[in-house]
Structure formats: structure tokens, C-alpha cells
């Protein structure tokens, strides 16, 4: 029964990829057309990722009919990209060639015979019809529904030019508009290439062994627990776990790190990574749609659909701006002639205002920047979950780091054991038996030390285990209650510590070690000093962040001396220690009050409240944990915080480019409109202002592809 329901829900909501979108208004029209198809309950177009999700029953043929106005090509989400004809060989472009040829011939005839002769006018009219046929059909349809988009405005302008006798300019406008649209489409496709290239990273089939038989199997048909055989020089098709062999894998596609990583038995490996040296056998652990690479692609595409705050402003502005321009153009065309002006001259000015008024450049300025930046980040191993987080990262003033597992490797080891009573092995055995039930990262160091010493702590009976939040644990072993925790816990239990013991603790803490104490309500039995190694990348990353004016703060539950030793080594500007989980949360809120925009960097699990309270939550090592991918606003796919300065650089550059694009788009329109006052605005200037602005904002946004991770 459950299978049937699953199939039904899959049938109801299906996603298709679309080729040919050039502007957001075309995407909106397509979405509207799809919603009107029989059998379709709802549809949602993702312009950034060039996808449409359809609820209900329909076919690819029906969807392509809905997109015929823009000659859109639709394919199933899982199908390979359709290789389209090159731009210069497309049917629409051939029409432009023919139209341009007729225009040039008509110009020549007009120069020889004069503009008033019928033959050049016939040539201009033919040029307009051939080059603008599809434009007119869309424009007239929109006009009948009182929808004023680029096609409507251009149709009115060209027909108006023909009516007042400006045939040559009308034909030129049609050709320049067609060229502009084609170049826009090319630019958007270029911006989307980052994601298209991610899709092509993993092979579509793999060599699989089932039982004693080896076969080439398509990824869709590979099952969990299949054995995948990967030879040197091949890419992995699926996520899995190495069960035989050792090799180095280049994981750049997933983590952005080009330095190969050694993988051996029981290590996790990802689809899309390159096996460089040895033959390995991998047990498949995920279906193709659940692989880390698939999740990255899905999350990035969803991110590209998320509207950034600047885009929401632009869309709202364009909504009111276009009708205002139509009214303004009408007034310019009609009012001066009513007071004695020349009808032909002012109608011409009004038509030029219509062309200038198209908000294409303004509307495309933000999405093309967001799509390009998020795609670039994904290729460099940084997953940004939406335009809003991209913009907020660009505005960050402070970044808070969790210490353990973020600035440090998170693999602590016991460095010193100081005994005050009893046998060292016996005390280590009791401590390990109690810490077995603890979730604290330092507990693992005690357990590893006990294993190295050959102590069987699993066989020790532990009763009445209880966690003391932020301080330690207590439990009963052999009818004696023991406490394991921080020195602070024993200061509370014993009221104060003896001078020599306090000095010993201070000495070890000054060396950057964390001290854990084993004792009873009456006496201290043993000290365990545990140290966590600093990541090589931390100092470099913190230095770069300090240099670009970001306040760096380290948050830790450790004591202040240990925190200071690590903090000074890393170079953070502020150290906050002895923190309980709620203290971290309160500190993030305090930082937000002081700095307005704050990021929190953690592992995505233990630091969930602080990550949620920050402006931007950044999770480490997203490649290995689904939690990090799902909960964070930004996931660093590798365990390398050196990706943070790159992310901030990219975000700041994106913000700058969006501001430049919006300013330029509005400025060029205002400048062109001001030319109406002396009567200098022509259809030529109008179309060049519109086309030029659109191309320049798109090319400016494509500069984001060049931001490198250095």
C-alpha cells in the first residue's frame, strides 16, 4: 500500500529541466502557461536552476507547447543535457540574418532612390515581419491581456514607428532586440554552467559485482550493498564505504580541496571523486538520488531559486515602474501635440520612451549575480543555501568559532595522568567505565587511553549514571559514588582545592591542556590532562579574517587558561571560555547586538542553538554529515575554515556587483529619458540603452566566476 502511495505522490509532483530561459518575465509566463495546462494543479519555475516542478499529470510535449513562445526545450530531470544547435545556427538566428540582409538592402535602396519610394519601405516591412514575427505574436497576446512586458512594449514601439513612417528604425529595433535576447540567453546559460558541470561529475554507470558476477550497471539500477569496483583513473559513481584496497582520492568535486586524500578499509567515499592510484572495492551505502553530490546539486538549485533581499526590492520596483513608463510614454506622445506640438515628432519620442522603459536590465541584474556566485561557491566546496545568506555573509562584522572540532582537530588525547591515591590502571579503568556513558568530546580521549592500556572498561558495572550539565558526570562503581569532571566541580564539592593541586592544574592549563578530575565526595584520586591539537588551517584563516576587518571570537566550554593557549595560537581577537550551551547562545545574541551581523561556525550538531541564533550559521565538514547540510545556512564541505575568507570575499564582491548593476540599470534609463526634454531621444538610442544595459549587467555578474579560492 505504501509503495502505491509513494508512486502517486511522485506522479503528482515531478521536476523537469528547461533549456532556453533568458529572462525572469519569460520564466513567469512559462509558469503561468504550465498552470493552465489540463491535468496540472500547480507549477513552480526555478529560473536560477532552469527547472519547473509540476503537480499533476502532463507530458514533455505539452510543456514544450507551453514554452513554444520562447522555443523552450524540456527534459526529464534525470536525463542528460540536450545539446542544442550553436547560437549562430539556430532557426531564430537565421531569421535575424535574413532580416538584417533585407534591412541593409533597403538602406541601400533608400540612399539611391530616396526614403519616400515604395520599394525601400517594402524591404523594411519584410525585415520587420521576418525578424519580429514571434515578438509580435507574444506582444499582441500580452496586449490583449493588458500585460506590459518587454514584448508588449517593443511591439507597440515597432508598429508605432511603422505607422509614423519610421520604417528603417522600426526594422533596426527588431534586429537589435533579437540579438539582445540571444546574447542574454547565452549569458544566463554561462552563469548556470557551474551547476551543469557539477551534474556531469559523477559517471552514469559503474562496474558492479553481485555474487560472483561482474557487470556494468546504470546508476539508477545500482542497489544499496552492491559492490562497486573502481580502477585507478576512474571516478566513483556512488557514495559508499571502502571494503577492500587502499588508494588516494581527489575529492575536489565535493570538498573543493584539490589535495588527494588517502582512503582505506571502512573509510567513507563520495560519488564524483577521482580514484588516483589503487584498485578499490566500495560497498554502496546510498541510492543515486541520496548521494552527497546529488544533495549538493539539489540544495544549490534550491538556493538559486531563493530570492535575495535586493531581488525582492528590484521585483517590487519593476512591478510599479513598467506601468508608470507606459503612462509616461502615452503622455509624452499625446500632451505636447495637444498644445501645438508636431504629432509625428512626439509620438516618435513616446515610442522611444517605451523601449527605454523596459526593466530587463534591472530585473536580471540580481538573479544572474546570485546564480553565478552560488554556482562558483559550490565548485569550491562551499554550499550557500540561498541569496539571502550570500548577501548577509557579505555584511558580516564578526565570526564566532566553536573551539573543539572547528579551530582544533576535535581528536583529544590524554597527555598526563597524575595519581594521588591507588593504582593508576584501576583509576583509569573506573574513569573509562563512567565516561563510556558521557557525550563529552573529552570522554573519547579517556576511552582511547584505556584501550591502549588493555583495560576492559566495558566489563565494569556502572550504576546510577548522572550527567551534571557543563561540569561533569557522577556514577556508582563497586558501591562507591565517583565524580568525573572539571576542577570547578570539585571546588564546589570540596569547597576549595589544596594549593599544590591547584598549582598543578594551573600549570597544565597554561600549556593548553584541559584537566579532568576523578574523585569522590571526600577526596581527589587522579588528574587526567587532555590536549586537542590545533588545525593547521586555523591560524591562516583567522589571520586573513582579522586582516579584512572581521572580529574573531572563540567560544568554548573549556577553562580560560586552556582556551587562552589555543586562542593565542590561532590568533583570535576575543576568547570566551567556561561556557555552558546556553552561555554560547546568549553570547551570540550579545554579539548580534554589538555587531549587527554575526556568523557562528560549528559542527552543526552540538552547536545547533548558537548556529540558529546567529545571522549566518556555518557548519564544518558537510561532506560527511547530513545534519550539517540540512541545518546550516552555509556548509563548508571540507573541514577547512580557510574557505571562510574566500566565502566572505565572494559575498562582498556579489554585493558590490548587485549594487553596481542596480545603480547602472536605473542611471542609464534616467539618462536616456532625460534626452526627451531636448527631443534627442531616438529609437536607436533607446534600444542601445536597453540592450547595452542588459548585456553589461550580465557580463558584470559573470565576473563572479573569476573569484578564486586563494
XYZ file of C-alpha atoms in Angstrom:
710
model
C 0.000 0.000 0.000
C 2.806 2.391 0.947
C 4.538 1.825 -2.424
C 1.384 2.786 -4.296
C 1.079 5.993 -2.273
C 4.727 6.827 -2.895
C 4.276 6.375 -6.647
C 1.170 8.545 -6.557
C 2.979 11.382 -4.786
C 5.896 11.097 -7.246
C 3.426 11.264 -10.117
C 1.783 14.328 -8.610
C 4.996 16.361 -8.166
C 7.543 15.960 -10.947
C 10.513 18.121 -11.861
C 11.748 18.843 -15.385
C 14.785 20.740 -16.649
C 14.221 23.593 -19.086
C 16.618 25.000 -21.687
C 16.189 28.439 -23.208
C 15.179 30.797 -20.360
C 16.653 34.248 -20.928
C 14.728 36.472 -18.520
C 12.597 36.270 -15.387
C 9.473 37.532 -17.172
C 9.776 34.640 -19.696
C 10.003 32.231 -16.741
C 6.867 33.794 -15.189
C 4.968 33.492 -18.481
C 6.027 29.848 -18.829
C 4.913 29.113 -15.233
C 1.517 30.715 -15.958
C 1.126 28.717 -19.204
C 2.007 25.434 -17.467
C -0.552 26.114 -14.700
C -3.228 26.444 -17.402
C -2.440 23.017 -18.944
C -5.169 20.367 -18.497
C -4.341 17.956 -15.654
C -1.927 20.390 -13.954
C -2.899 21.519 -10.439
C 0.158 23.679 -9.774
C 3.561 24.576 -11.215
C 6.642 26.359 -9.914
C 9.507 27.599 -12.073
C 13.042 27.917 -10.651
C 14.609 30.470 -13.018
C 18.101 30.277 -11.459
C 18.376 26.493 -11.836
C 16.266 26.436 -15.037
C 13.752 23.893 -13.710
C 9.973 23.522 -13.484
C 8.167 21.439 -10.835
C 4.709 20.299 -11.913
C 1.949 18.949 -9.694
C -0.457 16.800 -11.686
C -0.277 14.903 -14.949
C 1.288 16.286 -18.111
C 3.790 15.357 -20.817
C 7.031 16.876 -22.069
C 5.265 17.657 -25.387
C 2.576 19.643 -23.518
C 5.220 21.512 -21.511
C 7.143 22.392 -24.681
C 3.897 23.727 -26.194
C 3.516 25.940 -23.099
C 7.075 27.169 -23.728
C 6.757 27.483 -27.513
C 6.617 31.305 -27.225
C 10.299 31.193 -26.166
C 11.227 27.988 -28.047
C 11.937 26.263 -24.711
C 13.227 22.685 -24.624
C 12.088 20.456 -21.724
C 13.622 17.195 -20.486
C 13.163 14.852 -17.545
C 15.233 15.879 -14.503
C 17.364 12.726 -14.712
C 18.069 12.975 -18.457
C 21.337 14.262 -19.832
C 21.551 17.817 -21.152
C 20.259 18.195 -24.690
C 22.983 19.510 -26.957
C 21.348 22.401 -28.785
C 22.417 23.927 -32.083
C 25.101 26.610 -31.690
C 23.735 30.152 -31.410
C 24.733 31.096 -34.985
C 22.937 28.070 -36.490
C 19.631 28.322 -34.615
C 16.409 28.908 -36.570
C 15.709 32.178 -34.738
C 19.196 33.463 -35.580
C 18.825 32.588 -39.278
C 15.702 34.792 -39.312
C 17.844 37.627 -37.915
C 20.434 37.121 -40.711
C 17.682 37.335 -43.345
C 16.055 40.313 -41.649
C 19.430 42.128 -41.370
C 20.199 41.425 -45.060
C 16.821 42.905 -46.107
C 17.480 45.941 -43.867
C 20.908 46.612 -45.425
C 19.493 46.218 -48.964
C 16.604 48.588 -48.075
C 19.069 51.142 -46.675
C 20.999 50.986 -49.936
C 17.813 51.428 -51.990
C 16.692 54.337 -49.799
C 20.073 56.032 -50.265
C 19.831 55.612 -54.068
C 16.093 56.217 -54.640
C 15.078 58.287 -51.601
C 13.110 57.390 -48.437
C 9.717 58.187 -49.998
C 9.957 55.487 -52.670
C 7.802 52.377 -52.024
C 10.496 49.722 -52.626
C 12.705 50.508 -49.546
C 9.550 50.602 -47.387
C 8.541 47.148 -48.645
C 12.052 45.903 -47.773
C 11.839 47.437 -44.276
C 8.365 45.914 -43.741
C 9.612 42.465 -44.840
C 12.614 42.841 -42.491
C 10.273 43.744 -39.591
C 7.934 40.807 -40.285
C 10.694 38.187 -40.660
C 12.761 39.360 -37.674
C 9.873 40.281 -35.382
C 7.197 37.697 -36.202
C 7.467 35.800 -32.880
C 7.908 39.080 -30.974
C 4.650 40.454 -32.416
C 2.665 37.301 -31.606
C 3.800 37.461 -27.955
C 3.284 41.234 -27.826
C -0.259 41.165 -29.257
C -1.259 38.312 -26.886
C 0.071 40.264 -23.900
C -1.548 43.476 -25.095
C -4.951 41.752 -25.292
C -4.466 40.756 -21.590
C -3.055 44.223 -20.692
C 0.265 42.647 -19.645
C 3.094 45.100 -20.217
C 6.374 43.254 -20.566
C 9.302 43.734 -22.970
C 7.466 42.054 -25.864
C 4.418 44.316 -25.455
C 6.489 47.494 -25.255
C 8.620 46.507 -28.265
C 5.560 45.550 -30.350
C 3.879 48.930 -29.680
C 7.147 50.756 -30.443
C 7.837 48.957 -33.743
C 4.237 49.173 -35.011
C 4.111 52.832 -33.945
C 7.364 53.537 -35.827
C 5.897 51.962 -38.979
C 2.658 53.992 -38.649
C 4.522 57.317 -38.419
C 6.766 56.306 -41.340
C 9.985 55.431 -39.478
C 10.246 52.040 -41.210
C 14.042 51.849 -41.162
C 14.310 52.499 -37.430
C 11.482 50.029 -36.720
C 13.376 47.287 -38.601
C 16.652 48.154 -36.821
C 14.948 47.969 -33.419
C 13.594 44.467 -34.245
C 17.054 43.175 -35.230
C 18.871 44.687 -32.250
C 16.198 43.301 -29.914
C 16.588 39.779 -31.373
C 20.386 39.963 -30.960
C 19.962 41.259 -27.392
C 17.654 38.352 -26.432
C 20.031 35.738 -27.881
C 23.014 37.208 -26.027
C 21.003 37.362 -22.783
C 20.166 33.675 -23.128
C 23.824 32.857 -23.791
C 24.905 34.830 -20.695
C 22.380 33.126 -18.394
C 23.442 29.690 -19.684
C 27.040 30.641 -18.928
C 26.030 31.591 -15.367
C 24.273 28.233 -14.895
C 27.256 26.239 -16.179
C 28.670 25.770 -12.668
C 25.714 23.558 -11.765
C 25.561 21.827 -15.158
C 29.240 20.918 -14.710
C 28.525 19.512 -11.211
C 25.870 17.234 -12.739
C 28.369 15.789 -15.174
C 30.990 14.994 -12.498
C 29.776 11.529 -11.480
C 29.701 8.701 -14.071
C 26.275 7.463 -15.151
C 27.255 3.788 -14.828
C 29.645 1.643 -12.774
C 31.269 -1.782 -12.663
C 29.293 -3.733 -10.062
C 29.828 -7.190 -8.585
C 26.740 -9.103 -7.459
C 27.543 -12.564 -6.132
C 30.306 -13.861 -8.426
C 29.196 -11.880 -11.463
C 30.665 -8.528 -12.581
C 28.544 -6.225 -14.772
C 28.259 -2.614 -15.946
C 25.126 -1.157 -14.299
C 23.420 2.253 -14.780
C 23.446 4.314 -11.560
C 19.621 4.270 -11.396
C 19.737 0.464 -11.102
C 22.549 0.219 -8.529
C 21.260 -1.009 -5.167
C 22.467 -0.425 -1.608
C 25.069 -3.067 -0.569
C 26.161 -3.657 -4.207
C 29.959 -3.917 -4.511
C 31.408 -1.253 -6.819
C 34.838 -1.951 -8.360
C 36.782 1.267 -9.021
C 40.004 1.124 -11.037
C 42.789 3.750 -10.953
C 41.873 6.836 -13.003
C 38.117 6.214 -12.684
C 35.546 8.367 -10.908
C 33.204 6.918 -8.309
C 29.578 6.735 -9.429
C 28.068 6.261 -5.951
C 28.665 7.034 -2.239
C 29.889 4.100 -0.191
C 32.411 2.549 2.186
C 35.744 1.040 1.131
C 35.763 -2.708 1.880
C 38.942 -3.678 0.006
C 42.113 -1.881 -1.090
C 43.797 1.455 -0.363
C 44.058 4.458 -2.680
C 44.269 8.235 -2.821
C 41.112 10.034 -3.934
C 40.809 13.546 -5.311
C 37.689 14.943 -3.582
C 37.779 18.425 -5.172
C 34.307 17.969 -6.687
C 32.774 17.588 -3.215
C 35.034 19.460 -0.788
C 36.817 21.913 -3.108
C 40.162 20.530 -1.826
C 42.483 19.556 -4.677
C 44.967 17.735 -2.374
C 44.215 13.972 -2.660
C 43.100 12.104 0.492
C 44.158 8.535 1.359
C 41.213 6.157 1.749
C 41.369 2.634 3.136
C 39.006 -0.030 4.553
C 35.930 1.386 6.383
C 36.550 4.936 5.075
C 33.629 6.844 3.564
C 33.913 7.798 -0.139
C 31.737 10.020 -2.329
C 30.286 9.925 -5.836
C 32.138 12.236 -8.237
C 35.555 11.785 -6.567
C 38.516 10.541 -8.632
C 40.399 7.355 -7.712
C 44.031 8.186 -8.451
C 46.187 5.153 -7.588
C 44.963 1.764 -6.366
C 42.087 -0.565 -7.168
C 39.387 -0.306 -4.500
C 36.135 -2.098 -3.831
C 33.330 0.002 -2.380
C 30.106 -1.164 -0.740
C 27.336 1.186 -1.945
C 25.598 2.896 1.025
C 23.206 5.330 -0.716
C 20.918 5.368 -3.738
C 21.868 7.736 -6.575
C 19.345 10.420 -5.524
C 20.718 10.392 -1.932
C 24.441 10.747 -2.687
C 26.269 13.743 -1.255
C 26.791 15.104 -4.792
C 23.040 14.823 -5.559
C 22.256 16.627 -2.307
C 24.734 19.396 -3.144
C 23.183 19.876 -6.605
C 19.640 19.849 -5.184
C 20.461 22.290 -2.364
C 22.360 24.654 -4.681
C 19.500 24.691 -7.175
C 17.007 25.374 -4.392
C 19.337 28.133 -3.158
C 19.366 29.728 -6.604
C 15.554 29.883 -6.512
C 15.585 31.714 -3.154
C 15.103 35.428 -3.672
C 17.725 37.681 -2.126
C 16.511 40.866 -0.350
C 17.880 43.053 -3.180
C 15.954 40.964 -5.731
C 12.708 41.386 -3.774
C 13.297 45.152 -3.906
C 14.007 45.065 -7.657
C 10.928 42.946 -8.416
C 8.716 45.294 -6.401
C 10.271 48.331 -8.114
C 9.769 46.809 -11.602
C 6.120 45.991 -10.821
C 5.291 49.699 -10.446
C 7.961 51.045 -12.777
C 6.684 49.458 -16.043
C 3.076 50.794 -15.850
C 4.458 54.250 -14.913
C 6.679 54.181 -18.034
C 3.685 53.204 -20.252
C 1.642 56.115 -18.848
C 4.629 58.486 -19.230
C 5.174 57.391 -22.858
C 1.463 57.956 -23.605
C 1.567 61.453 -22.052
C 4.741 62.368 -23.998
C 3.119 61.200 -27.237
C -0.218 62.972 -26.671
C 0.184 66.066 -24.452
C 2.661 68.250 -26.435
C 0.719 67.872 -29.758
C -2.478 68.960 -27.959
C -0.650 72.228 -27.216
C 0.601 72.736 -30.744
C 3.475 70.257 -30.983
C 4.149 68.069 -34.024
C 2.268 64.730 -33.665
C 4.826 62.726 -35.634
C 7.752 64.027 -33.591
C 6.160 63.493 -30.134
C 4.632 60.096 -30.958
C 8.156 59.049 -32.005
C 9.554 60.328 -28.648
C 6.807 58.427 -26.792
C 7.692 55.207 -28.636
C 11.373 55.656 -27.761
C 10.431 56.118 -24.082
C 8.533 52.794 -24.243
C 11.643 50.984 -25.458
C 13.908 52.647 -22.873
C 11.364 51.884 -20.165
C 11.694 48.101 -20.369
C 13.057 46.922 -16.989
C 15.001 43.926 -18.431
C 18.446 45.013 -17.228
C 17.122 45.874 -13.777
C 15.185 42.618 -13.331
C 18.068 40.373 -14.481
C 20.750 42.287 -12.502
C 20.286 40.406 -9.198
C 19.378 36.808 -10.185
C 22.290 36.456 -12.617
C 24.696 37.613 -9.862
C 23.216 35.224 -7.254
C 23.160 32.238 -9.647
C 26.789 32.834 -10.665
C 28.099 33.323 -7.111
C 26.303 30.298 -5.594
C 27.499 28.117 -8.501
C 31.101 29.308 -8.076
C 30.961 28.645 -4.313
C 29.633 25.089 -4.859
C 32.546 24.298 -7.188
C 34.928 25.433 -4.432
C 33.347 23.243 -1.739
C 31.150 25.903 -0.106
C 27.408 25.295 -0.050
C 25.449 28.570 0.332
C 21.769 27.833 0.956
C 20.267 30.993 -0.612
C 20.762 34.524 -1.909
C 19.830 35.963 1.490
C 22.780 34.173 3.178
C 25.100 35.236 0.368
C 24.150 38.874 0.977
C 24.318 38.540 4.779
C 27.772 36.927 4.608
C 28.973 39.947 2.654
C 27.784 42.182 5.517
C 29.369 40.153 8.390
C 31.206 42.113 11.084
C 32.066 39.263 13.490
C 32.534 35.475 13.376
C 32.304 33.226 16.437
C 34.110 29.859 16.358
C 33.461 26.798 18.458
C 36.898 25.586 19.655
C 36.672 21.788 19.669
C 36.469 20.301 16.187
C 36.469 23.716 14.487
C 39.687 25.534 15.424
C 41.113 22.257 16.756
C 41.020 18.795 15.191
C 38.500 17.578 17.754
C 40.505 14.413 18.456
C 41.790 14.967 22.021
C 44.394 12.685 23.605
C 45.429 12.047 27.225
C 48.868 13.639 27.737
C 49.361 13.342 31.546
C 47.961 11.208 34.374
C 48.667 12.376 37.951
C 47.644 9.936 40.710
C 47.115 10.847 44.366
C 45.741 7.554 45.671
C 45.557 3.941 44.480
C 46.710 2.120 41.340
C 46.854 4.127 38.050
C 45.296 1.356 35.932
C 42.457 0.817 38.441
C 41.618 4.530 38.481
C 41.816 4.790 34.671
C 39.515 1.739 34.419
C 36.892 3.348 36.727
C 37.105 6.681 34.853
C 36.709 4.993 31.439
C 33.762 2.883 32.659
C 31.966 6.036 33.851
C 32.891 8.171 30.782
C 31.557 5.426 28.481
C 28.080 6.921 29.110
C 29.167 10.542 28.515
C 28.640 12.506 25.275
C 31.512 14.914 26.021
C 34.293 15.029 23.326
C 36.980 14.616 26.024
C 35.429 11.312 27.147
C 36.680 9.675 23.936
C 40.292 10.520 24.924
C 39.897 8.634 28.227
C 38.336 5.628 26.442
C 41.166 5.541 23.863
C 43.788 5.693 26.641
C 42.077 2.784 28.458
C 42.003 0.737 25.235
C 45.712 1.426 24.634
C 46.407 0.178 28.175
C 44.398 -3.007 27.502
C 41.769 -2.236 30.157
C 38.335 -3.886 29.736
C 36.143 -0.998 30.883
C 33.024 -2.477 29.179
C 33.006 -5.277 31.761
C 32.805 -2.862 34.736
C 29.296 -2.477 36.197
C 28.209 1.200 36.378
C 25.028 2.230 38.233
C 23.083 5.477 38.783
C 24.921 7.333 35.982
C 24.019 11.035 36.033
C 25.209 13.985 33.948
C 25.949 17.284 35.715
C 25.381 19.861 32.936
C 28.518 21.702 31.894
C 30.576 20.302 34.812
C 30.890 16.513 34.537
C 29.241 13.216 35.473
C 28.741 11.005 38.521
C 28.063 7.267 38.874
C 28.289 4.346 41.276
C 31.056 1.740 40.731
C 31.551 -1.103 43.264
C 29.078 0.606 45.649
C 31.186 3.798 45.689
C 29.944 7.068 44.109
C 32.627 8.640 41.895
C 32.664 12.037 40.165
C 34.476 12.781 36.883
C 34.557 16.388 35.736
C 36.183 19.805 35.680
C 38.185 21.256 38.610
C 35.249 23.653 39.116
C 33.012 20.670 40.000
C 35.446 19.599 42.763
C 35.780 23.169 44.062
C 32.021 23.018 44.669
C 32.200 19.512 46.187
C 35.213 20.122 48.447
C 34.741 23.892 48.902
C 38.381 24.527 47.849
C 41.396 22.675 46.430
C 44.765 22.231 48.102
C 47.437 24.723 46.949
C 49.792 22.165 45.362
C 46.918 20.588 43.416
C 45.598 23.962 42.258
C 49.142 24.847 41.087
C 49.427 21.559 39.169
C 46.080 22.250 37.439
C 47.162 25.823 36.572
C 50.468 24.608 35.120
C 48.759 22.071 32.848
C 46.050 24.543 31.787
C 48.684 27.152 30.881
C 50.131 24.578 28.465
C 46.739 24.456 26.698
C 45.646 21.198 28.322
C 42.198 20.510 29.735
C 42.242 18.873 33.178
C 39.665 16.224 34.118
C 39.450 15.123 37.734
C 38.403 11.749 39.213
C 37.335 11.763 42.844
C 34.704 11.086 45.471
C 32.771 13.482 47.677
C 35.686 13.393 50.129
C 38.928 13.138 48.116
C 40.592 13.713 44.729
C 42.043 10.487 43.316
C 43.519 11.442 39.944
C 44.098 14.190 37.335
C 43.877 13.460 33.588
C 45.328 16.160 31.297
C 43.838 16.111 27.796
C 45.022 18.179 24.819
C 43.367 18.808 21.461
C 45.643 19.563 18.517
C 45.207 22.833 16.620
C 44.228 22.534 12.935
C 46.986 23.681 10.560
C 44.433 25.817 8.691
C 43.116 27.749 11.733
C 45.926 30.291 12.152
C 45.996 31.125 8.435
C 42.191 31.540 8.215
C 41.895 33.639 11.400
C 44.763 35.874 10.223
C 43.021 36.536 6.896
C 39.698 37.277 8.632
C 41.366 39.736 11.048
C 43.050 41.456 8.073
C 39.712 42.086 6.317
C 38.236 43.693 9.435
C 36.213 40.763 10.835
C 36.143 40.431 14.644
C 37.015 36.798 15.513
C 35.666 35.271 18.732
C 36.408 31.804 20.166
C 33.679 30.172 22.265
C 34.462 27.141 24.429
C 33.279 25.276 27.485
C 36.944 24.788 28.441
C 38.638 26.731 31.242
C 40.109 30.134 30.417
C 43.818 29.120 30.602
C 43.392 26.262 28.114
C 41.234 28.458 25.889
C 43.823 31.268 26.037
C 46.642 28.932 24.975
C 44.649 27.740 21.938
C 43.199 31.209 21.205
C 46.617 32.895 21.169
C 47.976 30.147 18.937
C 45.069 30.646 16.499
C 45.182 34.457 16.678
C 41.528 35.130 17.570
C 40.757 38.653 18.784
C 38.430 37.625 21.669
C 38.316 34.494 23.850
C 35.201 33.416 25.768
C 35.688 30.354 27.996
C 33.901 28.311 30.707
C 30.686 28.483 28.677
C 27.624 26.283 29.106
C 25.496 25.683 25.938
C 23.047 28.458 26.957
C 26.010 30.831 27.545
C 27.086 30.334 23.909
C 23.563 31.196 22.794
C 23.481 34.360 24.942
C 26.922 35.408 23.688
C 25.789 35.089 20.057
C 22.787 37.323 20.869
C 25.143 39.808 22.570
C 27.464 39.790 19.535
C 24.461 40.446 17.267
C 23.516 43.447 19.411
C 27.088 44.815 19.194
C 27.987 43.932 15.592
C 24.545 43.536 13.956
C 25.694 40.754 11.626
C 27.395 37.674 13.168
C 28.289 34.210 11.874
C 28.707 31.138 14.075
C 31.000 28.335 12.906
C 30.460 24.912 14.483
C 29.914 21.246 13.689
C 26.184 21.586 13.005
C 25.100 19.222 15.792
C 26.337 20.288 19.270
C 26.201 23.970 18.360
C 22.683 23.915 16.865
C 21.156 26.610 19.185
C 24.068 29.034 18.635
C 24.066 28.334 14.880
C 20.337 29.085 14.751
C 20.697 32.337 16.752
C 23.458 33.729 14.508
C 22.815 35.766 11.353
C 24.590 33.086 9.324
C 25.194 29.562 10.654
C 28.269 27.876 9.150
C 28.751 24.099 9.567
C 32.079 22.312 9.145
C 32.608 19.112 7.169
C 29.287 18.959 5.336
C 30.562 16.134 3.106
C 30.390 13.646 5.965
C 27.255 14.756 7.812
C 23.707 15.128 6.534
C 22.901 17.222 9.631
C 25.390 19.916 8.610
C 23.964 20.009 5.090
C 20.396 20.355 6.369
C 20.762 22.667 9.387
C 23.383 25.231 8.388
C 22.911 28.327 6.210
C 26.379 27.678 4.779
C 28.170 24.309 4.820
C 31.945 24.025 4.317
C 32.172 20.630 2.614
C 35.744 20.086 3.843
C 36.946 20.509 7.447
C 38.886 23.602 6.377
C 37.973 27.048 7.708
C 40.305 28.606 5.114
C 37.192 28.503 2.905
C 35.671 31.254 5.083
C 37.811 34.195 3.848
C 37.051 33.074 0.240
C 33.305 32.933 1.011
C 33.355 36.433 2.515
C 35.371 37.768 -0.443
C 32.864 36.205 -2.881
C 29.868 37.543 -0.917
C 31.293 41.070 -0.701
C 32.059 41.012 -4.419
C 28.497 39.810 -5.130
C 27.008 42.626 -3.022
C 29.189 45.173 -4.826
C 28.208 43.832 -8.264
C 24.469 43.787 -7.400
C 24.706 47.427 -6.245
C 26.655 48.382 -9.392
C 24.108 46.626 -11.614
C 21.046 48.208 -9.974
C 22.651 51.675 -9.980
C 23.790 51.364 -13.603
C 20.422 49.994 -14.808
C 18.469 52.857 -13.239
C 21.049 55.530 -14.208
C 21.088 54.557 -17.915
C 17.269 54.661 -18.027
C 17.117 58.079 -16.335
C 19.816 59.441 -18.653
C 18.004 58.187 -21.762
C 14.665 59.565 -20.501
C 16.248 62.988 -19.895
C 17.091 63.101 -23.631
C 13.334 63.515 -24.236
C 13.486 67.095 -22.899
C 15.635 68.471 -25.768
C 13.975 65.949 -28.145
C 17.191 63.977 -28.731
C 15.906 60.505 -27.788
C 15.700 58.209 -30.821
C 14.629 54.579 -31.168
C 18.288 53.783 -31.925
C 19.469 55.291 -28.627
C 16.534 53.663 -26.790
C 17.271 50.118 -27.985
C 21.013 50.517 -27.448
C 20.369 51.823 -23.913
C 18.165 48.830 -23.123
C 20.275 46.181 -24.865
C 23.568 47.672 -23.680
C 22.407 47.883 -20.062
C 21.169 44.268 -20.053
C 24.386 42.914 -21.557
C 26.626 44.991 -19.310
C 24.880 43.948 -16.063
C 25.014 40.299 -17.166
C 28.689 40.433 -18.143
C 29.446 42.291 -14.899
C 27.749 39.488 -12.928
C 29.765 36.844 -14.811
C 32.925 38.374 -13.286
C 31.923 36.427 -10.153
C 33.017 33.237 -11.930
C 36.583 34.554 -11.688
C 36.615 34.888 -7.867
C 39.113 32.227 -6.810
C 39.735 30.378 -3.545
C 43.252 31.546 -2.661
